[in-house]
Amino acid sequence: MASAPARLPEILFSRTDAEAAMVDAKTIAAELIDLARERGMHPVAVFDIDETLLLNHEEDDDLVAANPPVAALHAWLREEKGVTIYVVTARRWTEWSRKFAELQLATLGYPAPAELFMVNREHDDDPSASLFKLEARRKIAAGATSGRPHAVILNVGDQASDMMLMEPYSTYNAKFARRNLDPGAYHAIAHADGVSKVGLKLPERYTVE
């Protein structure tokens, strides 16, 4: 898919300082939450797991820590703003892997999300999981699991593939990401996927090709 999306992605801010990025993200999110409720929509947010809600140890998969600025944003959205939280991860689904992910999040103090989406066999050939993640966000927005449509006001992850379709589905988005997204910075992106109001891309600790 080489053509540009119907609405081009737009970078709302780029920050290298975590505190400044979270202040700006909260300002944007608060406006979107109010707007959603004015329109009779329930606001929700979507979070990735790895290098987003939690940080993995480079040498020991069993050692993880909460990502402080993201944990604070998660708590603010849920506790202060009444936003429902969904989690969408590129981890492959098995009964064991689901329980392990739930245990990791609970151990780090995260309440159970409204729904946890994990990659299924249908998307095994999706190298970046960008199509799987987009389809999960579409289901969330449509209310496929909750019975009512939602406004996805914020989508948070560390990879461009968490924000938008990437290759082989969109060469345009892949080029946009390479040209505009500093791997070491926080970026707020509007119109990234046609579903989320704003994507908050975090600094990368590794890159998914």
Short mmCIF file of C-alpha atoms in Angstrom, two decimals:
data_model
loop_
_atom_site.label_atom_id
_atom_site.label_comp_id
_atom_site.label_asym_id
_atom_site.label_seq_id
_atom_site.Cartn_x
_atom_site.Cartn_y
_atom_site.Cartn_z
CA MET A 1 0.00 0.00 0.00
CA ALA A 2 1.97 3.01 -1.24
CA SER A 3 -0.70 5.71 -1.24
CA ALA A 4 -1.01 8.27 1.54
CA PRO A 5 -3.77 7.85 4.14
CA ALA A 6 -6.95 9.93 3.83
CA ARG A 7 -5.72 12.28 6.58
CA LEU A 8 -1.99 12.73 6.90
CA PRO A 9 -0.33 12.17 10.28
CA GLU A 10 0.42 15.42 12.09
CA ILE A 11 2.98 15.83 14.87
CA LEU A 12 1.49 17.95 17.65
CA PHE A 13 4.64 18.05 19.75
CA SER A 14 8.08 16.49 20.11
CA ARG A 15 9.81 16.46 23.49
CA THR A 16 12.98 14.91 24.85
CA ASP A 17 12.04 15.64 28.47
CA ALA A 18 9.60 13.12 29.95
CA GLU A 19 8.02 15.54 32.42
CA ALA A 20 7.34 18.17 29.75
CA ALA A 21 5.96 15.53 27.41
CA MET A 22 3.53 14.23 30.02
CA VAL A 23 2.33 17.74 30.90
CA ASP A 24 1.56 18.37 27.24
CA ALA A 25 -0.02 14.93 26.81
CA LYS A 26 -2.33 15.52 29.77
CA THR A 27 -3.37 18.92 28.41
CA ILE A 28 -4.28 17.40 25.05
CA ALA A 29 -5.98 14.38 26.63
CA ALA A 30 -8.08 16.52 28.99
CA GLU A 31 -9.48 18.49 26.05
CA LEU A 32 -10.24 15.30 24.13
CA ILE A 33 -11.92 13.70 27.14
CA ASP A 34 -14.19 16.71 27.60
CA LEU A 35 -15.01 16.79 23.89
CA ALA A 36 -15.84 13.08 23.83
CA ARG A 37 -18.22 13.43 26.75
CA GLU A 38 -19.87 16.49 25.23
CA ARG A 39 -20.62 14.29 22.21
CA GLY A 40 -21.99 11.48 24.35
CA MET A 41 -18.99 9.19 23.83
CA HIS A 42 -17.14 7.31 26.54
CA PRO A 43 -13.38 8.11 26.48
CA VAL A 44 -10.88 5.25 26.52
CA ALA A 45 -7.10 4.97 26.22
CA VAL A 46 -4.98 2.19 24.74
CA PHE A 47 -1.56 1.19 26.09
CA ASP A 48 1.13 -1.16 24.82
CA ILE A 49 2.92 -3.36 27.39
CA ASP A 50 6.62 -3.77 26.61
CA GLU A 51 8.76 -0.64 26.95
CA THR A 52 5.52 1.25 27.58
CA LEU A 53 3.65 0.21 30.73
CA LEU A 54 6.70 -1.77 31.80
CA LEU A 55 10.42 -1.75 31.08
CA ASN A 56 12.14 -5.06 30.43
CA HIS A 57 15.57 -6.04 31.72
CA GLU A 58 18.05 -6.47 28.86
CA GLU A 59 19.38 -9.80 30.15
CA ASP A 60 16.57 -11.29 32.27
CA ASP A 61 13.04 -11.55 30.89
CA ASP A 62 11.65 -12.12 34.37
CA LEU A 63 12.88 -8.74 35.64
CA VAL A 64 10.59 -5.83 34.80
CA ALA A 65 9.89 -2.40 36.24
CA ALA A 66 7.09 0.10 35.80
CA ASN A 67 7.80 2.94 33.38
CA PRO A 68 7.38 5.92 35.77
CA PRO A 69 6.02 8.64 33.45
CA VAL A 70 3.67 6.21 31.73
CA ALA A 71 2.49 4.73 35.02
CA ALA A 72 1.67 8.25 36.23
CA LEU A 73 -0.22 9.02 33.00
CA HIS A 74 -2.12 5.73 33.27
CA ALA A 75 -3.15 6.51 36.87
CA TRP A 76 -4.19 10.07 35.99
CA LEU A 77 -6.37 8.92 33.10
CA ARG A 78 -8.01 6.15 35.08
CA GLU A 79 -8.34 7.65 38.54
CA GLU A 80 -8.73 11.38 37.91
CA LYS A 81 -10.39 11.48 34.50
CA GLY A 82 -12.47 8.27 34.58
CA VAL A 83 -10.99 6.95 31.34
CA THR A 84 -11.31 3.21 30.66
CA ILE A 85 -7.99 1.52 29.89
CA TYR A 86 -7.38 -1.13 27.23
CA VAL A 87 -4.09 -2.93 26.59
CA VAL A 88 -2.95 -4.04 23.13
CA THR A 89 0.33 -5.95 22.89
CA ALA A 90 2.31 -7.71 20.17
CA ARG A 91 2.93 -10.62 22.52
CA ARG A 92 1.66 -13.90 21.06
CA TRP A 93 -1.46 -15.24 22.78
CA THR A 94 -1.37 -18.47 24.73
CA GLU A 95 -3.21 -19.17 27.95
CA TRP A 96 0.12 -19.04 29.79
CA SER A 97 1.34 -15.83 28.11
CA ARG A 98 -1.91 -14.07 28.89
CA LYS A 99 -1.73 -15.02 32.57
CA PHE A 100 1.94 -14.01 32.66
CA ALA A 101 1.18 -10.57 31.17
CA GLU A 102 -1.68 -10.05 33.61
CA LEU A 103 0.56 -11.06 36.51
CA GLN A 104 3.35 -8.71 35.40
CA LEU A 105 0.98 -5.74 35.18
CA ALA A 106 -0.70 -6.53 38.49
CA THR A 107 2.66 -6.94 40.24
CA LEU A 108 3.66 -3.46 39.05
CA GLY A 109 0.45 -1.98 40.43
CA TYR A 110 -1.62 -1.67 37.27
CA PRO A 111 -5.33 -2.51 37.68
CA ALA A 112 -6.69 -5.06 35.23
CA PRO A 113 -7.55 -3.43 31.89
CA ALA A 114 -11.03 -3.57 30.43
CA GLU A 115 -9.61 -5.92 27.79
CA LEU A 116 -6.18 -7.32 26.93
CA PHE A 117 -5.58 -7.91 23.20
CA MET A 118 -2.74 -10.27 22.21
CA VAL A 119 -1.56 -11.41 18.77
CA ASN A 120 -3.39 -14.48 17.49
CA ARG A 121 -2.51 -17.02 14.82
CA GLU A 122 -4.26 -14.96 12.14
CA HIS A 123 -1.56 -12.30 12.44
CA ASP A 124 1.53 -14.51 12.65
CA ASP A 125 2.78 -13.11 9.33
CA ASP A 126 2.49 -9.49 10.48
CA PRO A 127 6.14 -8.68 11.39
CA SER A 128 5.46 -5.39 13.17
CA ALA A 129 1.98 -6.33 14.48
CA SER A 130 0.79 -2.96 13.18
CA LEU A 131 -2.24 -4.44 11.40
CA PHE A 132 -3.21 -6.50 14.44
CA LYS A 133 -2.94 -3.46 16.70
CA LEU A 134 -4.97 -1.27 14.36
CA GLU A 135 -7.71 -3.89 14.13
CA ALA A 136 -7.76 -4.15 17.94
CA ARG A 137 -8.20 -0.38 18.26
CA ARG A 138 -11.00 -0.49 15.70
CA LYS A 139 -12.76 -3.15 17.76
CA ILE A 140 -12.37 -1.05 20.89
CA ALA A 141 -13.73 2.07 19.19
CA ALA A 142 -16.68 0.15 17.74
CA GLY A 143 -17.52 -1.37 21.11
CA ALA A 144 -17.06 -4.92 19.86
CA THR A 145 -16.21 -6.19 23.34
CA SER A 146 -18.05 -3.69 25.52
CA GLY A 147 -21.33 -3.24 23.65
CA ARG A 148 -20.99 0.52 23.22
CA PRO A 149 -18.79 2.65 20.93
CA HIS A 150 -15.86 4.51 22.47
CA ALA A 151 -13.72 7.53 21.69
CA VAL A 152 -10.09 6.38 21.72
CA ILE A 153 -8.61 9.62 22.99
CA LEU A 154 -5.05 8.38 23.47
CA ASN A 155 -2.96 5.48 22.14
CA VAL A 156 0.38 5.01 23.90
CA GLY A 157 3.35 2.93 22.73
CA ASP A 158 7.08 3.03 22.02
CA GLN A 159 7.08 1.95 18.37
CA ALA A 160 5.79 3.62 15.22
CA SER A 161 3.94 0.35 14.60
CA ASP A 162 1.99 1.02 17.80
CA MET A 163 0.74 4.26 16.26
CA MET A 164 0.00 3.45 12.62
CA LEU A 165 0.13 0.84 9.88
CA MET A 166 3.69 0.14 8.79
CA GLU A 167 5.26 -1.88 5.98
CA PRO A 168 4.16 -3.94 4.17
CA TYR A 169 0.77 -2.25 4.63
CA SER A 170 1.84 1.39 4.32
CA THR A 171 5.11 2.56 2.83
CA TYR A 172 3.89 6.14 3.32
CA ASN A 173 3.66 5.72 7.09
CA ALA A 174 7.00 3.94 7.23
CA LYS A 175 8.67 6.85 5.42
CA PHE A 176 6.86 9.36 7.64
CA ALA A 177 8.14 7.59 10.74
CA ARG A 178 11.73 7.42 9.52
CA ARG A 179 11.75 11.09 8.54
CA ASN A 180 9.84 12.62 11.43
CA LEU A 181 10.01 10.46 14.55
CA ASP A 182 13.16 10.82 16.62
CA PRO A 183 13.71 7.43 18.32
CA GLY A 184 14.87 9.21 21.48
CA ALA A 185 11.92 11.59 21.84
CA TYR A 186 8.28 11.69 22.87
CA HIS A 187 5.90 12.54 20.02
CA ALA A 188 2.18 13.31 20.02
CA ILE A 189 0.69 12.40 16.64
CA ALA A 190 -2.78 13.26 15.35
CA HIS A 191 -4.49 11.36 12.49
CA ALA A 192 -2.06 8.45 12.83
CA ASP A 193 -4.50 5.59 12.32
CA GLY A 194 -8.01 6.90 11.63
CA VAL A 195 -9.16 5.61 15.04
CA SER A 196 -7.19 7.21 17.88
CA LYS A 197 -7.54 10.94 18.40
CA VAL A 198 -3.86 11.20 19.39
CA GLY A 199 -1.01 8.72 19.50
CA LEU A 200 1.68 9.24 22.13
CA LYS A 201 4.88 7.64 20.89
CA LEU A 202 7.50 7.07 23.55
CA PRO A 203 11.29 6.89 23.15
CA GLU A 204 12.46 3.55 21.77
CA ARG A 205 14.76 1.13 23.56
CA TYR A 206 14.72 -1.19 20.55
CA THR A 207 13.25 -0.99 17.06
CA VAL A 208 10.71 -3.25 15.36
CA GLU A 209 11.37 -3.49 11.63
#
